[in-house]
Short mmCIF file of C-alpha atoms in Angstrom, two decimals:
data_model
loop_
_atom_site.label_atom_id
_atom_site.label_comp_id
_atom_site.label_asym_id
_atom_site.label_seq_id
_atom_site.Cartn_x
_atom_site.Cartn_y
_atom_site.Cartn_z
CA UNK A 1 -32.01 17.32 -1.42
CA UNK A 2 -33.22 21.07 -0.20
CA UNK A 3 -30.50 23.06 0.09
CA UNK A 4 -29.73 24.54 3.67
CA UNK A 5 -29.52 27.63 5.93
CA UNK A 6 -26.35 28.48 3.98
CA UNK A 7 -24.66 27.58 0.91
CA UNK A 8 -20.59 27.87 0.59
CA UNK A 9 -19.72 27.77 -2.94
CA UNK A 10 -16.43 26.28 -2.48
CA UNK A 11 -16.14 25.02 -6.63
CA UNK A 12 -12.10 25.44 -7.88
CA UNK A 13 -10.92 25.38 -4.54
CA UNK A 14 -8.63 22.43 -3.62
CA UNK A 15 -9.17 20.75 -0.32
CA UNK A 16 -8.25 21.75 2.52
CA UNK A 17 -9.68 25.00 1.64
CA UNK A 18 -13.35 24.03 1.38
CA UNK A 19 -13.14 22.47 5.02
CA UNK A 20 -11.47 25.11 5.99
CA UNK A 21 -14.08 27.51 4.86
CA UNK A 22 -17.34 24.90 6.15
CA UNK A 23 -15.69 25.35 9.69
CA UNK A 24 -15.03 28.90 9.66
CA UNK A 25 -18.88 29.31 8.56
CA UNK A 26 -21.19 26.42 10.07
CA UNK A 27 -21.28 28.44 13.22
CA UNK A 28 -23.32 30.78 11.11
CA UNK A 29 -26.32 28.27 11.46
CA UNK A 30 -28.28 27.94 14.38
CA UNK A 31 -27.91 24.03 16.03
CA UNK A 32 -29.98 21.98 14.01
CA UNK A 33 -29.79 23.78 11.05
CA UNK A 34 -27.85 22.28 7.48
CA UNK A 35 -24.75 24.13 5.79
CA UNK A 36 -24.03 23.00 1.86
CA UNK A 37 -20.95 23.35 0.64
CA UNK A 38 -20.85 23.46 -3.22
CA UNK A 39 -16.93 21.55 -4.05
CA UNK A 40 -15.32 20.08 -6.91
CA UNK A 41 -12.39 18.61 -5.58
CA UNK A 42 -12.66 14.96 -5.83
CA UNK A 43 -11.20 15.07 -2.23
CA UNK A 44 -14.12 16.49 -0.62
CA UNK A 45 -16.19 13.30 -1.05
CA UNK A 46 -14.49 11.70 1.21
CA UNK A 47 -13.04 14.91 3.38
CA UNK A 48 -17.03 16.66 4.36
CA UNK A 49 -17.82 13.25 5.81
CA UNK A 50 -14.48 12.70 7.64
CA UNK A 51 -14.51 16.82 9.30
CA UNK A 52 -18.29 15.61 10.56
CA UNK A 53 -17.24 12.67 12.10
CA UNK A 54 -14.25 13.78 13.33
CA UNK A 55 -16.01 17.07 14.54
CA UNK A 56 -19.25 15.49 15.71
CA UNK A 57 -21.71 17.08 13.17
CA UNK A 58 -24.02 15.55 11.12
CA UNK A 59 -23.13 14.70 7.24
CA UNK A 60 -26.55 14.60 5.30
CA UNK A 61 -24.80 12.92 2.21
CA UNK A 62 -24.37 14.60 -1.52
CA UNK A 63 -26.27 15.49 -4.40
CA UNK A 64 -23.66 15.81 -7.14
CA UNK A 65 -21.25 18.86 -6.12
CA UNK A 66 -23.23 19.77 -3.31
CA UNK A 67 -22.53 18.06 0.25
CA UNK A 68 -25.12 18.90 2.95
CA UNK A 69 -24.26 19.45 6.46
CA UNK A 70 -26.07 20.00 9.77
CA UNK A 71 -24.64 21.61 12.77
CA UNK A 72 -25.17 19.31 15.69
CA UNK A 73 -23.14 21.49 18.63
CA UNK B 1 24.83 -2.91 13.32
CA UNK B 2 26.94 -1.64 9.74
CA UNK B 3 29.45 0.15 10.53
CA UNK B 4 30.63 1.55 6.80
CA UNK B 5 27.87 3.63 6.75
CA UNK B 6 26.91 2.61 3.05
CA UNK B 7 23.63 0.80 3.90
CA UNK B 8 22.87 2.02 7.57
CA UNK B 9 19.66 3.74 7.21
CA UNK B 10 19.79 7.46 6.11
CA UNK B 11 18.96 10.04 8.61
CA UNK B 12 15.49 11.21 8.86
CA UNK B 13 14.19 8.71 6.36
CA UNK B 14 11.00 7.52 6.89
CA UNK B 15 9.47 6.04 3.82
CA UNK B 16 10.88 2.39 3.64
CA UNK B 17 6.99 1.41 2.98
CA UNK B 18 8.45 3.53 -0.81
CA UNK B 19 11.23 1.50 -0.51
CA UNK B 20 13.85 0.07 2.09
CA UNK B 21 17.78 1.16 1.53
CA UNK B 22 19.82 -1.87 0.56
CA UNK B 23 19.93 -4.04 3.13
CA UNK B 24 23.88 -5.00 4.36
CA UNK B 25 23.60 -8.79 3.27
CA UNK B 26 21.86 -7.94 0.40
CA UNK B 27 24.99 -5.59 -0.56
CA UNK B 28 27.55 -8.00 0.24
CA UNK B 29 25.25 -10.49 -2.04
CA UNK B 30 24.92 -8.45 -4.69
CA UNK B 31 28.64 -8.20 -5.45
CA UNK B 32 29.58 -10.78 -4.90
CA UNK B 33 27.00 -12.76 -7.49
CA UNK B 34 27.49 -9.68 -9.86
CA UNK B 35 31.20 -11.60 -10.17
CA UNK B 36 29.87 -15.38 -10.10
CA UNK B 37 26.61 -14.88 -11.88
CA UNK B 38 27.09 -12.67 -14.91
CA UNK B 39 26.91 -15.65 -17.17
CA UNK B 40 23.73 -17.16 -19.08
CA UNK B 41 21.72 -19.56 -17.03
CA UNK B 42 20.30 -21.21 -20.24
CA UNK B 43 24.10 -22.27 -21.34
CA UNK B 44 25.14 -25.38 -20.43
CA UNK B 45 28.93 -24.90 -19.64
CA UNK B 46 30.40 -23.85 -16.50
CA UNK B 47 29.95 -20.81 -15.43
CA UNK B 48 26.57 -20.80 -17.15
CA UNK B 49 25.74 -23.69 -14.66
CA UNK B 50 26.99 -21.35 -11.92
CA UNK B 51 24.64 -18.69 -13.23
CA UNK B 52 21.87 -21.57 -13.01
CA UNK B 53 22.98 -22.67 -9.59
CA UNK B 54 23.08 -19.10 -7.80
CA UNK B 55 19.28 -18.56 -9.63
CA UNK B 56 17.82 -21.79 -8.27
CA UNK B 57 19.61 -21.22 -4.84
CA UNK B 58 18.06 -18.05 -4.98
CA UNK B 59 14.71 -19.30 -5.48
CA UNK B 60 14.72 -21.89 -3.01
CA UNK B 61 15.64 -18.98 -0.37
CA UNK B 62 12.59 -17.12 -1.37
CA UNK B 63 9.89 -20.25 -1.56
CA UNK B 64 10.88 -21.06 1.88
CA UNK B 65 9.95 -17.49 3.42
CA UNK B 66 6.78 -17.53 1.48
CA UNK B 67 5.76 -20.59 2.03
CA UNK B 68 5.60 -21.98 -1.83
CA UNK B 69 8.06 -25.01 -3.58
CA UNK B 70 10.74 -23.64 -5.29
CA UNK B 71 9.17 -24.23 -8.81
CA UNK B 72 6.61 -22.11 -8.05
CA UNK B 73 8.45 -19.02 -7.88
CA UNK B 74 9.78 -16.61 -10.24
CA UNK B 75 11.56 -13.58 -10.73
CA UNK B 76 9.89 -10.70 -12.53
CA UNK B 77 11.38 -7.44 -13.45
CA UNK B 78 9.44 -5.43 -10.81
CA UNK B 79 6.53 -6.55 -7.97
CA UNK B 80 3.96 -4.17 -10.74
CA UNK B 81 4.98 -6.89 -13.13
CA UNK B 82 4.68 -9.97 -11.08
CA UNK B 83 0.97 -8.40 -10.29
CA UNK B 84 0.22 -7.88 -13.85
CA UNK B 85 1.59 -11.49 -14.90
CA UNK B 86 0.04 -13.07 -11.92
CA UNK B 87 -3.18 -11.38 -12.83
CA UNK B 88 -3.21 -11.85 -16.34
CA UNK B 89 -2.01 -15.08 -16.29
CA UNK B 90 -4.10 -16.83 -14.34
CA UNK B 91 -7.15 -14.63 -16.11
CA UNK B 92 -5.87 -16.29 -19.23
CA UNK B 93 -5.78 -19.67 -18.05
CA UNK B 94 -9.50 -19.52 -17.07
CA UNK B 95 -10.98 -17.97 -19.92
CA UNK B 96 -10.72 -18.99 -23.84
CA UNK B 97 -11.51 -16.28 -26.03
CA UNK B 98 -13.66 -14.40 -24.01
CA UNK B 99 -15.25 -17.18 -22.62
CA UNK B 100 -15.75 -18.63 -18.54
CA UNK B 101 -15.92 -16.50 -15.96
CA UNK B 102 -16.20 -12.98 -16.04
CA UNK B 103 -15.70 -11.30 -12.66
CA UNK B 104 -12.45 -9.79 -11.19
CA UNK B 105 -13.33 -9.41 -6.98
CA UNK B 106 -11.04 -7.21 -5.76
CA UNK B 107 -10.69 -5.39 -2.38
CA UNK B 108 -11.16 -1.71 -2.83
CA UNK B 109 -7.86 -0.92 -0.76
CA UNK B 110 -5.61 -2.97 -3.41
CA UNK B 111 -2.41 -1.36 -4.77
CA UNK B 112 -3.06 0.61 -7.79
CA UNK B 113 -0.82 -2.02 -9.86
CA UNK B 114 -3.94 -4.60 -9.13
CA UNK B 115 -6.81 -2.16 -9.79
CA UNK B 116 -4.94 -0.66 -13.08
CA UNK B 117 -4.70 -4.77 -14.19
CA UNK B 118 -8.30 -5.31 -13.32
CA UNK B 119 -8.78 -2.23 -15.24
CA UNK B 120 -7.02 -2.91 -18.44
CA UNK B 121 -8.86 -7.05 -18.20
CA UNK B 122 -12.14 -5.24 -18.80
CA UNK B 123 -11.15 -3.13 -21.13
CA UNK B 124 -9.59 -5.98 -23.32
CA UNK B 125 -10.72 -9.20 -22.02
CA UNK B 126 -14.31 -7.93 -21.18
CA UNK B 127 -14.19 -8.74 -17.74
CA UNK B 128 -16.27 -6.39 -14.90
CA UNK B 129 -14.41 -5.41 -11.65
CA UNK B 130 -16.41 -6.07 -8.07
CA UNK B 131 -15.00 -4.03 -5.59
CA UNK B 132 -15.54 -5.12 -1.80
CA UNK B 133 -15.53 -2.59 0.61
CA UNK B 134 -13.47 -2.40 3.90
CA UNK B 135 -14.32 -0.88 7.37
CA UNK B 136 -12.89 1.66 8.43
CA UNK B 137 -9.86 0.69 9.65
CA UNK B 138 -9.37 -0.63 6.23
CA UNK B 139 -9.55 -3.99 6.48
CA UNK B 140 -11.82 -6.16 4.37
CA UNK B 141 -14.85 -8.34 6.10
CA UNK B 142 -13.62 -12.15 5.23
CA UNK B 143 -17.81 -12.62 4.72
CA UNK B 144 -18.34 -10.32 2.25
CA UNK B 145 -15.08 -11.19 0.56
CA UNK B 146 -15.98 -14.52 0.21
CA UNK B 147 -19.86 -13.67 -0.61
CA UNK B 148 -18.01 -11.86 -3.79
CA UNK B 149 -16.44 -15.03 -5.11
CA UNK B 150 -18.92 -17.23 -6.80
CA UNK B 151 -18.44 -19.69 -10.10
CA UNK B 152 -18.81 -16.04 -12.22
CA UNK B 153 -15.56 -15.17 -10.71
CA UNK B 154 -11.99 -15.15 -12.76
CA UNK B 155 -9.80 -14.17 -10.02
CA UNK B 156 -10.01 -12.65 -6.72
CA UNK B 157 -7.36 -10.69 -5.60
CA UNK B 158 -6.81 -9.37 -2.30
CA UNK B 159 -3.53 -8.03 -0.52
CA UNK B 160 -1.71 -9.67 2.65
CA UNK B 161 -1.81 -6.29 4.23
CA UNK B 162 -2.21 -2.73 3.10
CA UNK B 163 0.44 -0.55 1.83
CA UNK B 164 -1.09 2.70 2.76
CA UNK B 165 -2.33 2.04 6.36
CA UNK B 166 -0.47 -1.23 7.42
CA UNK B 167 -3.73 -3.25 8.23
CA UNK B 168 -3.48 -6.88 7.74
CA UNK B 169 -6.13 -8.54 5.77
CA UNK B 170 -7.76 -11.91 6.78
CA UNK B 171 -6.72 -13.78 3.62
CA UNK B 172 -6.60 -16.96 4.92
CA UNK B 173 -10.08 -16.55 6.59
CA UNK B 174 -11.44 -16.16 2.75
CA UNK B 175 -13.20 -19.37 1.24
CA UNK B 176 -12.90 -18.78 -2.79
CA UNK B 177 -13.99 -22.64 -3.20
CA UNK B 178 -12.40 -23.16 -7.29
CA UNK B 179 -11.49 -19.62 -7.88
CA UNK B 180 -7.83 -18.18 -7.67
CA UNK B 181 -6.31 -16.21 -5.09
CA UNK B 182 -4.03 -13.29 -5.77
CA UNK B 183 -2.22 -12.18 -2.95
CA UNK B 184 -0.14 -9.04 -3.23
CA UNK B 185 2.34 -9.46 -0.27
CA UNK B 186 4.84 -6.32 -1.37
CA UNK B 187 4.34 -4.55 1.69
CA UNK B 188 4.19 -7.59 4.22
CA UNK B 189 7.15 -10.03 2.89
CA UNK B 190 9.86 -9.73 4.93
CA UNK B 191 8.45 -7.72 7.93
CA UNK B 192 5.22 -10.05 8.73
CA UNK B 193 3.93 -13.90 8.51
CA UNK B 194 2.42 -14.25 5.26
CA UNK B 195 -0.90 -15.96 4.33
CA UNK B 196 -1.14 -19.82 3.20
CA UNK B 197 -4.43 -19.76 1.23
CA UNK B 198 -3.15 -18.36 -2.27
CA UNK B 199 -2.98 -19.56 -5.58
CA UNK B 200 -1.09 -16.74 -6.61
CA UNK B 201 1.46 -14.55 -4.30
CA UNK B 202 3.39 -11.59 -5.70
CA UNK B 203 6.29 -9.46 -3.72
CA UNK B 204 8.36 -6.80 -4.80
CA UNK B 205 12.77 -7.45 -3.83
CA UNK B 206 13.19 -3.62 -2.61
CA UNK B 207 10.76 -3.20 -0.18
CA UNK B 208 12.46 -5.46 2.05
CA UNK B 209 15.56 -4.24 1.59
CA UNK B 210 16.69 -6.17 -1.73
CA UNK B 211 17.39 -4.24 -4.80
CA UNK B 212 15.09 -2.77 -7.57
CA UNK B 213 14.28 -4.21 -10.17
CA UNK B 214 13.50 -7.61 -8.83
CA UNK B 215 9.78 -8.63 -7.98
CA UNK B 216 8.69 -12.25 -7.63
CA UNK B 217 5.74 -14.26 -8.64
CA UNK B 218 4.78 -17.45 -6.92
CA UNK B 219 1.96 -19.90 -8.83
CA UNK B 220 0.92 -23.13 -6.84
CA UNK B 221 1.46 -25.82 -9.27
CA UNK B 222 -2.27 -26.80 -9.15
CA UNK B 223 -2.87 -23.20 -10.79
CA UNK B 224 -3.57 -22.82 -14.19
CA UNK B 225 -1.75 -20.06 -15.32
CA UNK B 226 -0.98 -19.24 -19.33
CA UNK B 227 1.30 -16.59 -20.40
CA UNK B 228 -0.16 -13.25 -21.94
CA UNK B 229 2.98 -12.23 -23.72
CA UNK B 230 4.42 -13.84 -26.48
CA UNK B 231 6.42 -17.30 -26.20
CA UNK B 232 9.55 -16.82 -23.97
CA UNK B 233 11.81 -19.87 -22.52
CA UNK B 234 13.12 -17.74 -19.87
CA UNK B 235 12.05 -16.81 -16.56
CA UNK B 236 10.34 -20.16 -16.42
CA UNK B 237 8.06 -19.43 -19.40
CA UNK B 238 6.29 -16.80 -17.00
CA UNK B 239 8.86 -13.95 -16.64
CA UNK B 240 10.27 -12.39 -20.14
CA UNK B 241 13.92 -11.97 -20.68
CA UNK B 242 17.20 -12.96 -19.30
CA UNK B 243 17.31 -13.27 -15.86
CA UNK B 244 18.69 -10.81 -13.57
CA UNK B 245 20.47 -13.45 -11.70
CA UNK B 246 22.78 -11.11 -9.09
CA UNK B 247 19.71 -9.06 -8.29
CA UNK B 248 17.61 -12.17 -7.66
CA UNK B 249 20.54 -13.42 -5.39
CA UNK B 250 20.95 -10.27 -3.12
CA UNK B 251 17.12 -10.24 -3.03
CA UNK B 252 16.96 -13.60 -1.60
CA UNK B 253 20.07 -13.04 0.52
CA UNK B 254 18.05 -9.41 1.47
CA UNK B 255 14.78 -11.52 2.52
CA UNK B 256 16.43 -14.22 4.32
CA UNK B 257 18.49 -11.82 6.69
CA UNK B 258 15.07 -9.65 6.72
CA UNK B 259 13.40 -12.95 7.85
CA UNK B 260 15.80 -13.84 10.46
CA UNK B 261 15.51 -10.63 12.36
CA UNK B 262 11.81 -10.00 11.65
CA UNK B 263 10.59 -10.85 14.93
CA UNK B 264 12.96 -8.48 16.33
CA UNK B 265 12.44 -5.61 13.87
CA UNK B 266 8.94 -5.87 14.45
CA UNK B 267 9.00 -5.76 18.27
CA UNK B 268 10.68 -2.77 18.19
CA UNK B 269 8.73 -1.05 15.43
CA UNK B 270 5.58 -1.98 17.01
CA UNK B 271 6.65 -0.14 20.06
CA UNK B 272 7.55 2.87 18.18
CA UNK B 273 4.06 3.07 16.14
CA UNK B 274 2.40 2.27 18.87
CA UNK B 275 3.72 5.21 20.53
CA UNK B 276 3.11 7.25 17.64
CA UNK B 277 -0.15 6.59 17.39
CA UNK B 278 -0.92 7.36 20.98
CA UNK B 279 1.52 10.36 20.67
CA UNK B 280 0.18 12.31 17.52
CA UNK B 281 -3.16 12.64 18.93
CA UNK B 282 -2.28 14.28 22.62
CA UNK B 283 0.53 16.28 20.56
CA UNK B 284 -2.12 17.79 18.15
CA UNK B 285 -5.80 18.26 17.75
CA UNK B 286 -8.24 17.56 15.06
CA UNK B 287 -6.00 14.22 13.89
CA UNK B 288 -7.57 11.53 12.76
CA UNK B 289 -5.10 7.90 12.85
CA UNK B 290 -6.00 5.80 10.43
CA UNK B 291 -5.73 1.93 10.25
CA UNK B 292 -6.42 -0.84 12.62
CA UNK B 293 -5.36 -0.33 16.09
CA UNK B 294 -3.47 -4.18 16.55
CA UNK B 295 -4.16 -6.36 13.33
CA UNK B 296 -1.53 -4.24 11.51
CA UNK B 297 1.89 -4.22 9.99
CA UNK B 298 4.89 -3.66 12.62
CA UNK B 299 6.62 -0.15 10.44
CA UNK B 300 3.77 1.60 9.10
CA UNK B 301 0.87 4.17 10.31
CA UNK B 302 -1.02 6.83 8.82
CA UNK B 303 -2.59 10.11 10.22
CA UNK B 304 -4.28 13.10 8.72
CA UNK B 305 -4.34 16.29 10.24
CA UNK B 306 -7.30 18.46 9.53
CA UNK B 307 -6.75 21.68 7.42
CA UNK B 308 -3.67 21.41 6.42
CA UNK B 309 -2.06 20.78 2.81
CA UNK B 310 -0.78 17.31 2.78
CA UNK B 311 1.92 18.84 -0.26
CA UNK B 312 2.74 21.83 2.33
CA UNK B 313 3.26 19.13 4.62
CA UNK B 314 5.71 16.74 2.76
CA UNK B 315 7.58 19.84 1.56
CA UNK B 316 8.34 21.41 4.78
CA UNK B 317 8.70 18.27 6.45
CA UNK B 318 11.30 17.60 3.80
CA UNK B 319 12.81 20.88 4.36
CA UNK B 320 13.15 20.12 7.39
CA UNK B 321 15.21 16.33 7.12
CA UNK B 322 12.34 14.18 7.27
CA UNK B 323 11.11 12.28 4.28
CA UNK B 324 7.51 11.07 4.58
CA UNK B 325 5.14 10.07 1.87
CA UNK B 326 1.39 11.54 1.85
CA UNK B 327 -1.75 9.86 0.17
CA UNK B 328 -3.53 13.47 0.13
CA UNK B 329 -4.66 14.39 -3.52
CA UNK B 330 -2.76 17.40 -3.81
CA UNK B 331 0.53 15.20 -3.77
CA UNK B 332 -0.42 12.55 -6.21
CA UNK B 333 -0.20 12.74 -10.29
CA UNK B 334 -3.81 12.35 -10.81
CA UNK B 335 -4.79 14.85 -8.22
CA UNK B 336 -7.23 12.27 -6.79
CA UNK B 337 -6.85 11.49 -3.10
CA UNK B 338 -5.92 8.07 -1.99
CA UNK B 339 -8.37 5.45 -2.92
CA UNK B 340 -7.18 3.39 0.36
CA UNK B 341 -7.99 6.30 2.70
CA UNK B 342 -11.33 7.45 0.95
CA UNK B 343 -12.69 3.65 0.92
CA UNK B 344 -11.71 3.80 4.84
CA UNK B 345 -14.01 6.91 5.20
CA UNK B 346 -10.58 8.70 6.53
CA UNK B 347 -9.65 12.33 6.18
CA UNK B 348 -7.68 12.63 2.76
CA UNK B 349 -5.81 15.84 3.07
CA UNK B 350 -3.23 16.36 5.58
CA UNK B 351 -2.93 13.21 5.52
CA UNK B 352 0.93 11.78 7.12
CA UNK B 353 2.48 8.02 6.29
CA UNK B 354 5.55 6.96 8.43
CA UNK B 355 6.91 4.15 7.76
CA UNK B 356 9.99 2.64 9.68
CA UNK B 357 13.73 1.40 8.78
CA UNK B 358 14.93 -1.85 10.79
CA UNK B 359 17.10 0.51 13.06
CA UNK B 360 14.69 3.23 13.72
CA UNK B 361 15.45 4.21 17.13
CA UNK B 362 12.97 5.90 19.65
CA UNK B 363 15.26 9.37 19.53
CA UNK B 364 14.66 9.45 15.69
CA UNK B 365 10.65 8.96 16.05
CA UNK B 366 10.42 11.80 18.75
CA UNK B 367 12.57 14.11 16.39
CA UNK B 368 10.27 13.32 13.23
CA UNK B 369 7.36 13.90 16.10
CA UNK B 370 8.10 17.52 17.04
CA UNK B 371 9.04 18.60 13.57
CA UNK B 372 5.30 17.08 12.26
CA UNK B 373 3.79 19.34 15.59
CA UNK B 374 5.53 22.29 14.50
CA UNK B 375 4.97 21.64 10.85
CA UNK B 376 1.39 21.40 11.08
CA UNK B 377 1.38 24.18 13.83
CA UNK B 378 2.73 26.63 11.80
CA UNK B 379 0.29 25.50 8.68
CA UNK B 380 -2.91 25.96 10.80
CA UNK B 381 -1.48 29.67 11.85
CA UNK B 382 -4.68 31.66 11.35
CA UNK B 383 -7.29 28.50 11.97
CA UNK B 384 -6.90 28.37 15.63
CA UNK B 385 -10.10 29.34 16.22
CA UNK B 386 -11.85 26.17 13.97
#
């Protein structure tokens, strides 16, 4: 997977702070453009997915520790 | 309505999907049989045979809410145990020395009892575990349940409805042809018609208001099911050790009353989560309720709220009279988030259970309501603008 725009290395944080920090800084992309956030909380797995969905953006999937993102509004 | 206060519902409490308080008949029960069933069941003289009596009185009680003969059932020392003898058991009587079938199908929203017994079968009876997804309100698709089960399979095990979310699973809509059943009922028993299709049916006593340390397993008779402790007359030959014969009685007594009123309870409760699940949503943004909108339990529902620290949560929510249990990562032991919510797709942290006593009044709910909005109000100060 090619890493986006911007990359959030979010690794030791426990959720909620790497959410917290992807929606303070996806509207740092342009529309269109992909945000990765770099976590090791097992909770993020199912958390990145679940803040897209829940705040209509688009969740690329993951490539180990690194969930990809792209800003759809 | 009790009027000693000893077993009316505590204030603020809502976590009776943990465990319910005592339930009034149940308390009356258990004292009662604490006098007039101390003595051995096994003995043959008379208050022995009064011991006997009470236990087989209390067994017939429970067979008849779960639908099974009263020979089926037994009491276990906990509804964990009655999952691990159910599961082991019935693994046991399938396979000889590591032969027969190999496959455990599980749901991957089971009680951690169930995937913790499917875990320790491969370990030691070299079994593999096939885990069927569910949607995302949780519950399992009865076509890919039954797609899972083929003549490879040990056991199948799937719940009566989830403990974490309240969504009711279509057991009886599952075709496992030959292969056991396992149906984990601890969080439906009492509260909610139970399936008819299992082999095997587990419950736990204090979840519906009966006392710890009591947890039942039910085998059909047509089940073969061989013990994987060491030789023990009591119990049936299923459950070790002498029987707790007052706590089985107040259990039954606990379920029966629980049973009586359940269409009742349930009306109301349905009306209350209902409400809460329309409620939480206008009251707050960026919530996500979890669980199936109608095919659910009557006294449980689940939200997550985004950003916010589901152990901040429970603690200040705590602090301020209201007990609620969390499935967010930062409040369990392993520091994993719950397995039910992440195989849902749901939001894991923030994340909210309430689950409802048999009184819980409207006036209760709102109060719990406003103390979650300024709870999670006051944790998002600063993130207004996400």
């Amino acid at each position: 997977m090619s890493e986006g725009a911007l990359v959030l290395d979010c690794r030791g944080q426990r959720c909620p702070l790497p959410i917290i920090e992807l929606a303070k800084r996806i509207g740092d992309v342009e529309v269109g453009q992909t945000v990765t956030v770099l976590a090791d909380d097992p909770a993020a797995a199912s958390d990145v997915p679940a803040w897209c969905r829940m705040r209509g953006h688009e969740y690329l999937g993951a490539d180990g520790d690194a969930y990809a993102v792209r800003r759809l509004r | 309505m009790n009027t000693r206060g000893v077993s009316a519902s505590p204030p603020g409490y809502f976590d009776t999907a943990s465990t319910e308080p005592l339930h009034p008949a149940a308390r009356e029960v258990l004292l009662a049989a604490a006098d007039e069933g101390w003595a051995d069941p096994a003995r043959l003289y008379g208050a022995a045979r009064r011991a006997r009596m009470l236990l087989d009185n209390a067994r017939e009680i429970v067979a008849a809410v779960i639908g099974a003969r009263p020979d089926e059932v037994t009491f276990t020392g906990s509804g964990t145990q009655a999952i691990q003898l159910g599961m082991l058991g019935t693994a046991a009587g399938r396979r000889r020395q590591g032969d027969g079938p190999r496959v455990v199908a599980v749901s991957a929203v089971e009680h951690s009892a169930v995937l913790q017994t499917a875990a320790h079968l491969e370990r030691h009876d070299g079994t593999t575990t096939r885990e069927v997804g569910v949607g995302p309100d949780g519950r399992v698709d009865p076509a890919a349940f039954t797609k899972a089960i083929d003549d490879d399979t040990v056991l199948a095990c799937l719940q009566a409805a989830n403990h974490e979310v309240g969504t009711v699973q279509p057991v009886d809509e599952i075709e496992t042809g030959d292969v056991p059943l396992l149906v984990d009922a601890a969080q439906a028993a009492g509260r909610a018609p139970l399936p008819r299709s299992w082999s095997v049916l587990t419950a736990s006593a204090h979840k519906w208001g009966g006392p710890a340390g009591v947890g039942v397993l039910a085998v059909r008779r047509n089940v073969r099911w061989r013990s994987p402790l060491p030789d023990d007359e009591r119990g049936g030959g299923r459950a070790p050790g002498f029987e707790n014969v007052p706590g089985a009685l107040a259990a039954a007594a606990a379920l029966s009353a629980r049973w009586e009123e359940a269409e009742a309870v349930a009306a109301r409760q349905r009306e209350l989560v209902d409400h809460i699940r329309a409620r939480v949503p206008e009251l707050l943004d960026d919530v996500d309720v979890v669980g199936h909108p109608t095919l659910r339990l009557p006294h449980l529902v689940t939200f997550s709220c985004l950003y916010v620290d589901g152990e901040a949560l429970v603690t200040e929510l705590d602090r301020a009279g209201f007990a609620i249990s969390s499935g967010s990562s930062c409040t369990s032991s392993t520091l994993r988030p719950s397995h039910v919510l992440a195989a849902m797709g749901a939001l894991t942290h923030g994340n909210v259970r309430v689950s409802l006593t048999r009184d819980a009044t409207r006036v209760d709910v709102d109060r719990l309501l406003a103390a979650v909005v300024d709870v999670v109000t006051r944790l998002r100060a600063g993130l207004e603008a996400l």
